[in-house]
Amino acid sequence: MPPALINCQGPPLPAQSFNDSFTGYPLLSVRTVEMVRDTGIIHFTVLFDIHCFSSILLDDSIHNTEEADEEDVVDLAANSLLNKLLRQSLVESSHRVEVLQKDPSSPLYSVKTFEELRLKEELLKGIYAMGFNRPSKIQEMALPMMLAHPPQNLIAQSQSGTGKTAAFVLAMLSRVNTLELFPQCLCLAPTYELALQTGRVVERMGKFCVDVQVMYAVRGNRIPRGTDVTKQIIIGTPGTVLDWCFKRKLIDLTKIRVFVLDEADVMIDTQGFSDQSIRIQRALPSECQMLLFSATFEDSVWQFAERIIPDPNVIKLRKEELTLNNIRQYYVLCENRKDKYQALCNIYGGITIGQAIIFCQTRRNAKWLTVEMMQDGHQVSLLSGELTVDQRASIIQRFRDGKEKVLITTNVCARGIDVKQVTIVVNFDLPVNQAEEPDYETYLHRIGRTGRFGKKGLAFNMIEVDKLPLLMKIQDHFNSSIKQLDPEDMDEIEKIEY
Ligand SMILES: Nc1ncnc2c1ncn2[C@@H]1O[C@H](COP(=O)(O)OP(=O)(O)OP(=O)(O)O)[C@@H](O)[C@H]1O
């Protein structure tokens, strides 16, 4: 898509101001700003990129491109970053924390306050400055283990947002000896952006620990061989850390006291990262404290965790389960895409809809639907995989703020993104896997989000006749009823309440 040009006149403004003035339009981003002074008037030439549905309106050829027909694959690292960017507070769980001690006979400590941890004054100040009043559920159990003497190893699993990062950052900050100017704590993260996010937490929590410094071992941060690295906390991606340790000799692994492997589930999903992490871990001294964190605990994560963390304590906090119990599910039989859209309009016209998320299987369908709805005057936004994580975050935030009533998306947002006020989910296309079988997990994630925290939700499935057997399989799988709805019967539609 070629960039577009705006010419305008006005007072002198830095380029950033142009970006700021376009932040209300997440689909526009400023590429360059040129300023020309002409007899007292300043002319600006702003070159900006138009993303998403604006591009379709301007470029019909998109319907014919292969790219437009792509399904969005779920990118774990991008989702994790998105979650972090959007998170507003701690995620609570009603489950109990499960603890498996390496030595079951040793007493199990938990804390209810940060004071009980006897932290350095400046660290406690940093915690309170972040607005933390008391440890989160996982921190209550994990912090005493992480701060124990002698240090103990830990594998901790709990869903995103439950306070794991804050816990290991606290452990790293409390173990740094500020009189020693060399790397003492090493944290591995799966991507550059995730490393930066962790670094920000170190900087915020360590705000009053003025002698503690962080450095990023990430691609692009080129430090000449032989440089004397004096920063005590290193956060980086496995490949670059390996390079810094073995090739460039910037980090002496034998002096590391705390080793953290964050987002283990994302890490093992990235080719080569498990082996690189294991090579790093093998060079650490035996007394180094080793900590591993993961938001999920499939067998593969568990196997990796056991390989890399010797003699661990294990802490798990189960996730709130998604359920379809509070959700009334309907299906509408349709001939084709146009027909599905018509049915959607009838439903939309028949019931009062607060906010809705509509899921499509491909980018092409999502774009097509966005254009149709916009042309019919609906306020919609489109979220699909070609957007950067920042653009996705901005679109979701606008939707959360109620600026658009409908969010059209692909599987890119099927999991993990909470918008509490959404009560209606539409499957414009059923989720299917590569074998063209129903994707039950994704169905549950798409729809289960509406009926959370005891709220009631509504789900509509738009089904082509040949897809009906798939829907029946979904119904059987979840042992829940999905009722047929006649999209022409407005009386019936109007009776649906939520
Ligand atoms: N004890 C606490 N009290 C209040 N807020 C907290 C506490 N601990 C962490 N938080 C906040 O809760 C949010 C989630 O915490 P954190 O990032 O540590 O969770 P996480 O489990 O590491 O999530 P992820 O897996 O996405 O990294 C953050 O906004 C963080 O500042």
mmCIF file with all atom_site columns, N, CA, C and O and ligand atoms in Angstrom, residues 80 83-84 87-91 114 130-136 139 158-168 204 262-263 295, ligand 1:
data_model
loop_
_atom_site.group_PDB
_atom_site.id
_atom_site.type_symbol
_atom_site.label_atom_id
_atom_site.label_alt_id
_atom_site.label_comp_id
_atom_site.label_asym_id
_atom_site.label_entity_id
_atom_site.label_seq_id
_atom_site.pdbx_PDB_ins_code
_atom_site.Cartn_x
_atom_site.Cartn_y
_atom_site.Cartn_z
_atom_site.occupancy
_atom_site.B_iso_or_equiv
_atom_site.pdbx_formal_charge
_atom_site.auth_seq_id
_atom_site.auth_comp_id
_atom_site.auth_asym_id
_atom_site.auth_atom_id
_atom_site.pdbx_PDB_model_num
ATOM   1   N N   . SER A 1 80  ? 1.531  -12.468 24.187 1.00 0.00 ? 80  SER A N   1
ATOM   2   C CA  . SER A 1 80  ? 1.999  -12.195 25.537 1.00 0.00 ? 80  SER A CA  1
ATOM   3   C C   . SER A 1 80  ? 2.311  -10.695 25.692 1.00 0.00 ? 80  SER A C   1
ATOM   4   O O   . SER A 1 80  ? 1.948  -10.069 26.690 1.00 0.00 ? 80  SER A O   1
ATOM   5   N N   . ASN A 1 83  ? -0.902 -8.725  25.826 1.00 0.00 ? 83  ASN A N   1
ATOM   6   C CA  . ASN A 1 83  ? -1.489 -8.840  27.161 1.00 0.00 ? 83  ASN A CA  1
ATOM   7   C C   . ASN A 1 83  ? -0.834 -7.870  28.138 1.00 0.00 ? 83  ASN A C   1
ATOM   8   O O   . ASN A 1 83  ? -1.501 -7.238  28.944 1.00 0.00 ? 83  ASN A O   1
ATOM   9   N N   . LYS A 1 84  ? 0.474  -7.793  28.049 1.00 0.00 ? 84  LYS A N   1
ATOM   10  C CA  . LYS A 1 84  ? 1.187  -6.914  28.978 1.00 0.00 ? 84  LYS A CA  1
ATOM   11  C C   . LYS A 1 84  ? 0.844  -5.452  28.712 1.00 0.00 ? 84  LYS A C   1
ATOM   12  O O   . LYS A 1 84  ? 0.689  -4.664  29.627 1.00 0.00 ? 84  LYS A O   1
ATOM   13  N N   . ARG A 1 87  ? -2.812 -4.831  29.977 1.00 0.00 ? 87  ARG A N   1
ATOM   14  C CA  . ARG A 1 87  ? -3.220 -5.182  31.332 1.00 0.00 ? 87  ARG A CA  1
ATOM   15  C C   . ARG A 1 87  ? -3.338 -3.957  32.220 1.00 0.00 ? 87  ARG A C   1
ATOM   16  O O   . ARG A 1 87  ? -2.501 -3.079  32.208 1.00 0.00 ? 87  ARG A O   1
ATOM   17  N N   . GLN A 1 88  ? -4.437 -3.930  32.980 1.00 0.00 ? 88  GLN A N   1
ATOM   18  C CA  . GLN A 1 88  ? -4.601 -2.785  33.864 1.00 0.00 ? 88  GLN A CA  1
ATOM   19  C C   . GLN A 1 88  ? -4.346 -3.137  35.333 1.00 0.00 ? 88  GLN A C   1
ATOM   20  O O   . GLN A 1 88  ? -4.039 -2.288  36.118 1.00 0.00 ? 88  GLN A O   1
ATOM   21  N N   . SER A 1 89  ? -4.539 -4.424  35.668 1.00 0.00 ? 89  SER A N   1
ATOM   22  C CA  . SER A 1 89  ? -4.326 -4.787  37.062 1.00 0.00 ? 89  SER A CA  1
ATOM   23  C C   . SER A 1 89  ? -4.042 -6.278  37.177 1.00 0.00 ? 89  SER A C   1
ATOM   24  O O   . SER A 1 89  ? -4.047 -7.002  36.191 1.00 0.00 ? 89  SER A O   1
ATOM   25  N N   . LEU A 1 90  ? -3.857 -6.682  38.394 1.00 0.00 ? 90  LEU A N   1
ATOM   26  C CA  . LEU A 1 90  ? -3.562 -8.068  38.713 1.00 0.00 ? 90  LEU A CA  1
ATOM   27  C C   . LEU A 1 90  ? -4.739 -8.959  38.328 1.00 0.00 ? 90  LEU A C   1
ATOM   28  O O   . LEU A 1 90  ? -5.888 -8.596  38.506 1.00 0.00 ? 90  LEU A O   1
ATOM   29  N N   . VAL A 1 91  ? -4.445 -10.160 37.814 1.00 0.00 ? 91  VAL A N   1
ATOM   30  C CA  . VAL A 1 91  ? -5.512 -11.110 37.493 1.00 0.00 ? 91  VAL A CA  1
ATOM   31  C C   . VAL A 1 91  ? -5.717 -12.020 38.704 1.00 0.00 ? 91  VAL A C   1
ATOM   32  O O   . VAL A 1 91  ? -4.767 -12.597 39.221 1.00 0.00 ? 91  VAL A O   1
ATOM   33  N N   . PHE A 1 114 ? 4.426  -7.401  52.417 1.00 0.00 ? 114 PHE A N   1
ATOM   34  C CA  . PHE A 1 114 ? 5.806  -7.295  51.904 1.00 0.00 ? 114 PHE A CA  1
ATOM   35  C C   . PHE A 1 114 ? 6.801  -7.060  53.043 1.00 0.00 ? 114 PHE A C   1
ATOM   36  O O   . PHE A 1 114 ? 7.956  -7.442  52.948 1.00 0.00 ? 114 PHE A O   1
ATOM   37  N N   . MET A 1 130 ? 4.873  1.439   43.234 1.00 0.00 ? 130 MET A N   1
ATOM   38  C CA  . MET A 1 130 ? 4.159  0.833   42.101 1.00 0.00 ? 130 MET A CA  1
ATOM   39  C C   . MET A 1 130 ? 2.687  0.600   42.432 1.00 0.00 ? 130 MET A C   1
ATOM   40  O O   . MET A 1 130 ? 1.927  0.111   41.596 1.00 0.00 ? 130 MET A O   1
ATOM   41  N N   . GLY A 1 131 ? 2.310  0.896   43.651 1.00 0.00 ? 131 GLY A N   1
ATOM   42  C CA  . GLY A 1 131 ? 0.904  0.744   44.042 1.00 0.00 ? 131 GLY A CA  1
ATOM   43  C C   . GLY A 1 131 ? 0.571  -0.648  44.543 1.00 0.00 ? 131 GLY A C   1
ATOM   44  O O   . GLY A 1 131 ? -0.594 -0.996  44.684 1.00 0.00 ? 131 GLY A O   1
ATOM   45  N N   . PHE A 1 132 ? 1.580  -1.457  44.842 1.00 0.00 ? 132 PHE A N   1
ATOM   46  C CA  . PHE A 1 132 ? 1.293  -2.792  45.374 1.00 0.00 ? 132 PHE A CA  1
ATOM   47  C C   . PHE A 1 132 ? 1.085  -2.664  46.890 1.00 0.00 ? 132 PHE A C   1
ATOM   48  O O   . PHE A 1 132 ? 1.972  -2.167  47.585 1.00 0.00 ? 132 PHE A O   1
ATOM   49  N N   . ASN A 1 133 ? -0.043 -3.124  47.380 1.00 0.00 ? 133 ASN A N   1
ATOM   50  C CA  . ASN A 1 133 ? -0.271 -3.059  48.827 1.00 0.00 ? 133 ASN A CA  1
ATOM   51  C C   . ASN A 1 133 ? 0.125  -4.343  49.520 1.00 0.00 ? 133 ASN A C   1
ATOM   52  O O   . ASN A 1 133 ? 0.611  -4.346  50.632 1.00 0.00 ? 133 ASN A O   1
ATOM   53  N N   . ARG A 1 134 ? -0.132 -5.457  48.842 1.00 0.00 ? 134 ARG A N   1
ATOM   54  C CA  . ARG A 1 134 ? 0.172  -6.753  49.456 1.00 0.00 ? 134 ARG A CA  1
ATOM   55  C C   . ARG A 1 134 ? 0.540  -7.748  48.352 1.00 0.00 ? 134 ARG A C   1
ATOM   56  O O   . ARG A 1 134 ? 0.195  -7.516  47.182 1.00 0.00 ? 134 ARG A O   1
ATOM   57  N N   . PRO A 1 135 ? 1.208  -8.837  48.709 1.00 0.00 ? 135 PRO A N   1
ATOM   58  C CA  . PRO A 1 135 ? 1.604  -9.798  47.674 1.00 0.00 ? 135 PRO A CA  1
ATOM   59  C C   . PRO A 1 135 ? 0.392  -10.446 47.014 1.00 0.00 ? 135 PRO A C   1
ATOM   60  O O   . PRO A 1 135 ? -0.635 -10.654 47.662 1.00 0.00 ? 135 PRO A O   1
ATOM   61  N N   . SER A 1 136 ? 0.523  -10.740 45.737 1.00 0.00 ? 136 SER A N   1
ATOM   62  C CA  . SER A 1 136 ? -0.541 -11.462 45.038 1.00 0.00 ? 136 SER A CA  1
ATOM   63  C C   . SER A 1 136 ? -0.537 -12.908 45.533 1.00 0.00 ? 136 SER A C   1
ATOM   64  O O   . SER A 1 136 ? 0.383  -13.326 46.240 1.00 0.00 ? 136 SER A O   1
ATOM   65  N N   . GLN A 1 139 ? 2.559  -14.685 44.689 1.00 0.00 ? 139 GLN A N   1
ATOM   66  C CA  . GLN A 1 139 ? 3.701  -14.079 45.391 1.00 0.00 ? 139 GLN A CA  1
ATOM   67  C C   . GLN A 1 139 ? 3.740  -14.492 46.868 1.00 0.00 ? 139 GLN A C   1
ATOM   68  O O   . GLN A 1 139 ? 4.820  -14.637 47.442 1.00 0.00 ? 139 GLN A O   1
ATOM   69  N N   . SER A 1 158 ? 1.540  -19.984 36.466 1.00 0.00 ? 158 SER A N   1
ATOM   70  C CA  . SER A 1 158 ? 0.226  -19.389 36.717 1.00 0.00 ? 158 SER A CA  1
ATOM   71  C C   . SER A 1 158 ? -0.063 -18.471 35.543 1.00 0.00 ? 158 SER A C   1
ATOM   72  O O   . SER A 1 158 ? 0.854  -17.995 34.873 1.00 0.00 ? 158 SER A O   1
ATOM   73  N N   . GLN A 1 159 ? -1.333 -18.241 35.335 1.00 0.00 ? 159 GLN A N   1
ATOM   74  C CA  . GLN A 1 159 ? -1.694 -17.528 34.111 1.00 0.00 ? 159 GLN A CA  1
ATOM   75  C C   . GLN A 1 159 ? -1.101 -16.131 34.093 1.00 0.00 ? 159 GLN A C   1
ATOM   76  O O   . GLN A 1 159 ? -0.706 -15.587 35.127 1.00 0.00 ? 159 GLN A O   1
ATOM   77  N N   . SER A 1 160 ? -1.075 -15.598 32.910 1.00 0.00 ? 160 SER A N   1
ATOM   78  C CA  . SER A 1 160 ? -0.532 -14.276 32.687 1.00 0.00 ? 160 SER A CA  1
ATOM   79  C C   . SER A 1 160 ? -1.258 -13.248 33.566 1.00 0.00 ? 160 SER A C   1
ATOM   80  O O   . SER A 1 160 ? -2.477 -13.317 33.723 1.00 0.00 ? 160 SER A O   1
ATOM   81  N N   . GLY A 1 161 ? -0.492 -12.364 34.175 1.00 0.00 ? 161 GLY A N   1
ATOM   82  C CA  . GLY A 1 161 ? -1.117 -11.288 34.948 1.00 0.00 ? 161 GLY A CA  1
ATOM   83  C C   . GLY A 1 161 ? -1.268 -11.574 36.427 1.00 0.00 ? 161 GLY A C   1
ATOM   84  O O   . GLY A 1 161 ? -1.875 -10.784 37.155 1.00 0.00 ? 161 GLY A O   1
ATOM   85  N N   . THR A 1 162 ? -0.703 -12.689 36.912 1.00 0.00 ? 162 THR A N   1
ATOM   86  C CA  . THR A 1 162 ? -0.906 -13.036 38.322 1.00 0.00 ? 162 THR A CA  1
ATOM   87  C C   . THR A 1 162 ? 0.265  -12.597 39.214 1.00 0.00 ? 162 THR A C   1
ATOM   88  O O   . THR A 1 162 ? 0.265  -12.867 40.404 1.00 0.00 ? 162 THR A O   1
ATOM   89  N N   . GLY A 1 163 ? 1.258  -11.950 38.608 1.00 0.00 ? 163 GLY A N   1
ATOM   90  C CA  . GLY A 1 163 ? 2.318  -11.363 39.429 1.00 0.00 ? 163 GLY A CA  1
ATOM   91  C C   . GLY A 1 163 ? 3.651  -12.094 39.402 1.00 0.00 ? 163 GLY A C   1
ATOM   92  O O   . GLY A 1 163 ? 4.489  -11.883 40.283 1.00 0.00 ? 163 GLY A O   1
ATOM   93  N N   . LYS A 1 164 ? 3.889  -12.904 38.381 1.00 0.00 ? 164 LYS A N   1
ATOM   94  C CA  . LYS A 1 164 ? 5.149  -13.659 38.314 1.00 0.00 ? 164 LYS A CA  1
ATOM   95  C C   . LYS A 1 164 ? 6.329  -12.722 38.049 1.00 0.00 ? 164 LYS A C   1
ATOM   96  O O   . LYS A 1 164 ? 7.359  -12.809 38.705 1.00 0.00 ? 164 LYS A O   1
ATOM   97  N N   . THR A 1 165 ? 6.173  -11.830 37.062 1.00 0.00 ? 165 THR A N   1
ATOM   98  C CA  . THR A 1 165 ? 7.291  -10.940 36.708 1.00 0.00 ? 165 THR A CA  1
ATOM   99  C C   . THR A 1 165 ? 7.695  -10.100 37.910 1.00 0.00 ? 165 THR A C   1
ATOM   100 O O   . THR A 1 165 ? 8.885  -9.991  38.244 1.00 0.00 ? 165 THR A O   1
ATOM   101 N N   . ALA A 1 166 ? 6.699  -9.527  38.569 1.00 0.00 ? 166 ALA A N   1
ATOM   102 C CA  . ALA A 1 166 ? 7.002  -8.690  39.737 1.00 0.00 ? 166 ALA A CA  1
ATOM   103 C C   . ALA A 1 166 ? 7.767  -9.513  40.762 1.00 0.00 ? 166 ALA A C   1
ATOM   104 O O   . ALA A 1 166 ? 8.706  -9.009  41.397 1.00 0.00 ? 166 ALA A O   1
ATOM   105 N N   . ALA A 1 167 ? 7.401  -10.796 40.913 1.00 0.00 ? 167 ALA A N   1
ATOM   106 C CA  . ALA A 1 167 ? 8.058  -11.637 41.921 1.00 0.00 ? 167 ALA A CA  1
ATOM   107 C C   . ALA A 1 167 ? 9.528  -11.879 41.580 1.00 0.00 ? 167 ALA A C   1
ATOM   108 O O   . ALA A 1 167 ? 10.404 -11.703 42.418 1.00 0.00 ? 167 ALA A O   1
ATOM   109 N N   . PHE A 1 168 ? 9.811  -12.238 40.322 1.00 0.00 ? 168 PHE A N   1
ATOM   110 C CA  . PHE A 1 168 ? 11.231 -12.540 40.063 1.00 0.00 ? 168 PHE A CA  1
ATOM   111 C C   . PHE A 1 168 ? 12.071 -11.270 39.954 1.00 0.00 ? 168 PHE A C   1
ATOM   112 O O   . PHE A 1 168 ? 13.259 -11.285 40.261 1.00 0.00 ? 168 PHE A O   1
ATOM   113 N N   . ARG A 1 204 ? 11.211 0.302   37.300 1.00 0.00 ? 204 ARG A N   1
ATOM   114 C CA  . ARG A 1 204 ? 10.192 0.908   38.175 1.00 0.00 ? 204 ARG A CA  1
ATOM   115 C C   . ARG A 1 204 ? 10.367 0.434   39.604 1.00 0.00 ? 204 ARG A C   1
ATOM   116 O O   . ARG A 1 204 ? 10.372 1.219   40.544 1.00 0.00 ? 204 ARG A O   1
ATOM   117 N N   . ASP A 1 262 ? 12.085 -16.759 31.788 1.00 0.00 ? 262 ASP A N   1
ATOM   118 C CA  . ASP A 1 262 ? 10.695 -16.283 31.802 1.00 0.00 ? 262 ASP A CA  1
ATOM   119 C C   . ASP A 1 262 ? 9.959  -16.788 30.563 1.00 0.00 ? 262 ASP A C   1
ATOM   120 O O   . ASP A 1 262 ? 10.570 -17.039 29.531 1.00 0.00 ? 262 ASP A O   1
ATOM   121 N N   . GLU A 1 263 ? 8.649  -16.919 30.693 1.00 0.00 ? 263 GLU A N   1
ATOM   122 C CA  . GLU A 1 263 ? 7.784  -17.317 29.567 1.00 0.00 ? 263 GLU A CA  1
ATOM   123 C C   . GLU A 1 263 ? 8.291  -18.593 28.909 1.00 0.00 ? 263 GLU A C   1
ATOM   124 O O   . GLU A 1 263 ? 8.482  -18.654 27.689 1.00 0.00 ? 263 GLU A O   1
ATOM   125 N N   . ALA A 1 295 ? 3.189  -19.416 31.777 1.00 0.00 ? 295 ALA A N   1
ATOM   126 C CA  . ALA A 1 295 ? 1.755  -19.123 31.965 1.00 0.00 ? 295 ALA A CA  1
ATOM   127 C C   . ALA A 1 295 ? 0.925  -20.385 31.768 1.00 0.00 ? 295 ALA A C   1
ATOM   128 O O   . ALA A 1 295 ? -0.176 -20.494 32.272 1.00 0.00 ? 295 ALA A O   1
HETATM 129 N N1  . LIG B 2 .   ? 1.302  -7.560  44.563 1.00 0.00 ? 1   LIG B N1  1
HETATM 130 C C1  . LIG B 2 .   ? 0.749  -6.865  43.607 1.00 0.00 ? 1   LIG B C1  1
HETATM 131 N N2  . LIG B 2 .   ? -0.221 -5.965  43.883 1.00 0.00 ? 1   LIG B N2  1
HETATM 132 C C2  . LIG B 2 .   ? -0.802 -5.231  42.907 1.00 0.00 ? 1   LIG B C2  1
HETATM 133 N N3  . LIG B 2 .   ? -0.486 -5.319  41.596 1.00 0.00 ? 1   LIG B N3  1
HETATM 134 C C3  . LIG B 2 .   ? 0.471  -6.203  41.255 1.00 0.00 ? 1   LIG B C3  1
HETATM 135 C C4  . LIG B 2 .   ? 1.136  -7.022  42.219 1.00 0.00 ? 1   LIG B C4  1
HETATM 136 N N4  . LIG B 2 .   ? 2.029  -7.794  41.572 1.00 0.00 ? 1   LIG B N4  1
HETATM 137 C C5  . LIG B 2 .   ? 1.931  -7.484  40.267 1.00 0.00 ? 1   LIG B C5  1
HETATM 138 N N5  . LIG B 2 .   ? 0.997  -6.532  40.069 1.00 0.00 ? 1   LIG B N5  1
HETATM 139 C C6  . LIG B 2 .   ? 0.558  -5.917  38.809 1.00 0.00 ? 1   LIG B C6  1
HETATM 140 O O1  . LIG B 2 .   ? -0.265 -6.884  38.153 1.00 0.00 ? 1   LIG B O1  1
HETATM 141 C C7  . LIG B 2 .   ? 0.010  -6.938  36.764 1.00 0.00 ? 1   LIG B C7  1
HETATM 142 C C8  . LIG B 2 .   ? 0.504  -8.320  36.403 1.00 0.00 ? 1   LIG B C8  1
HETATM 143 O O2  . LIG B 2 .   ? 1.702  -8.603  37.071 1.00 0.00 ? 1   LIG B O2  1
HETATM 144 P P1  . LIG B 2 .   ? 2.915  -9.351  36.365 1.00 0.00 ? 1   LIG B P1  1
HETATM 145 O O3  . LIG B 2 .   ? 3.272  -8.713  35.087 1.00 0.00 ? 1   LIG B O3  1
HETATM 146 O O4  . LIG B 2 .   ? 3.972  -9.490  37.389 1.00 0.00 ? 1   LIG B O4  1
HETATM 147 O O5  . LIG B 2 .   ? 2.196  -10.756 36.058 1.00 0.00 ? 1   LIG B O5  1
HETATM 148 P P2  . LIG B 2 .   ? 2.756  -11.991 35.245 1.00 0.00 ? 1   LIG B P2  1
HETATM 149 O O6  . LIG B 2 .   ? 2.157  -13.186 35.875 1.00 0.00 ? 1   LIG B O6  1
HETATM 150 O O7  . LIG B 2 .   ? 4.231  -11.909 35.172 1.00 0.00 ? 1   LIG B O7  1
HETATM 151 O O8  . LIG B 2 .   ? 2.154  -11.783 33.802 1.00 0.00 ? 1   LIG B O8  1
HETATM 152 P P3  . LIG B 2 .   ? 2.852  -12.255 32.431 1.00 0.00 ? 1   LIG B P3  1
HETATM 153 O O9  . LIG B 2 .   ? 2.823  -13.743 32.430 1.00 0.00 ? 1   LIG B O9  1
HETATM 154 O O10 . LIG B 2 .   ? 2.006  -11.630 31.393 1.00 0.00 ? 1   LIG B O10 1
HETATM 155 O O11 . LIG B 2 .   ? 4.240  -11.704 32.470 1.00 0.00 ? 1   LIG B O11 1
HETATM 156 C C9  . LIG B 2 .   ? 1.037  -5.832  36.505 1.00 0.00 ? 1   LIG B C9  1
HETATM 157 O O12 . LIG B 2 .   ? 0.329  -4.682  36.100 1.00 0.00 ? 1   LIG B O12 1
HETATM 158 C C10 . LIG B 2 .   ? 1.705  -5.632  37.856 1.00 0.00 ? 1   LIG B C10 1
HETATM 159 O O13 . LIG B 2 .   ? 2.205  -4.310  38.007 1.00 0.00 ? 1   LIG B O13 1
#
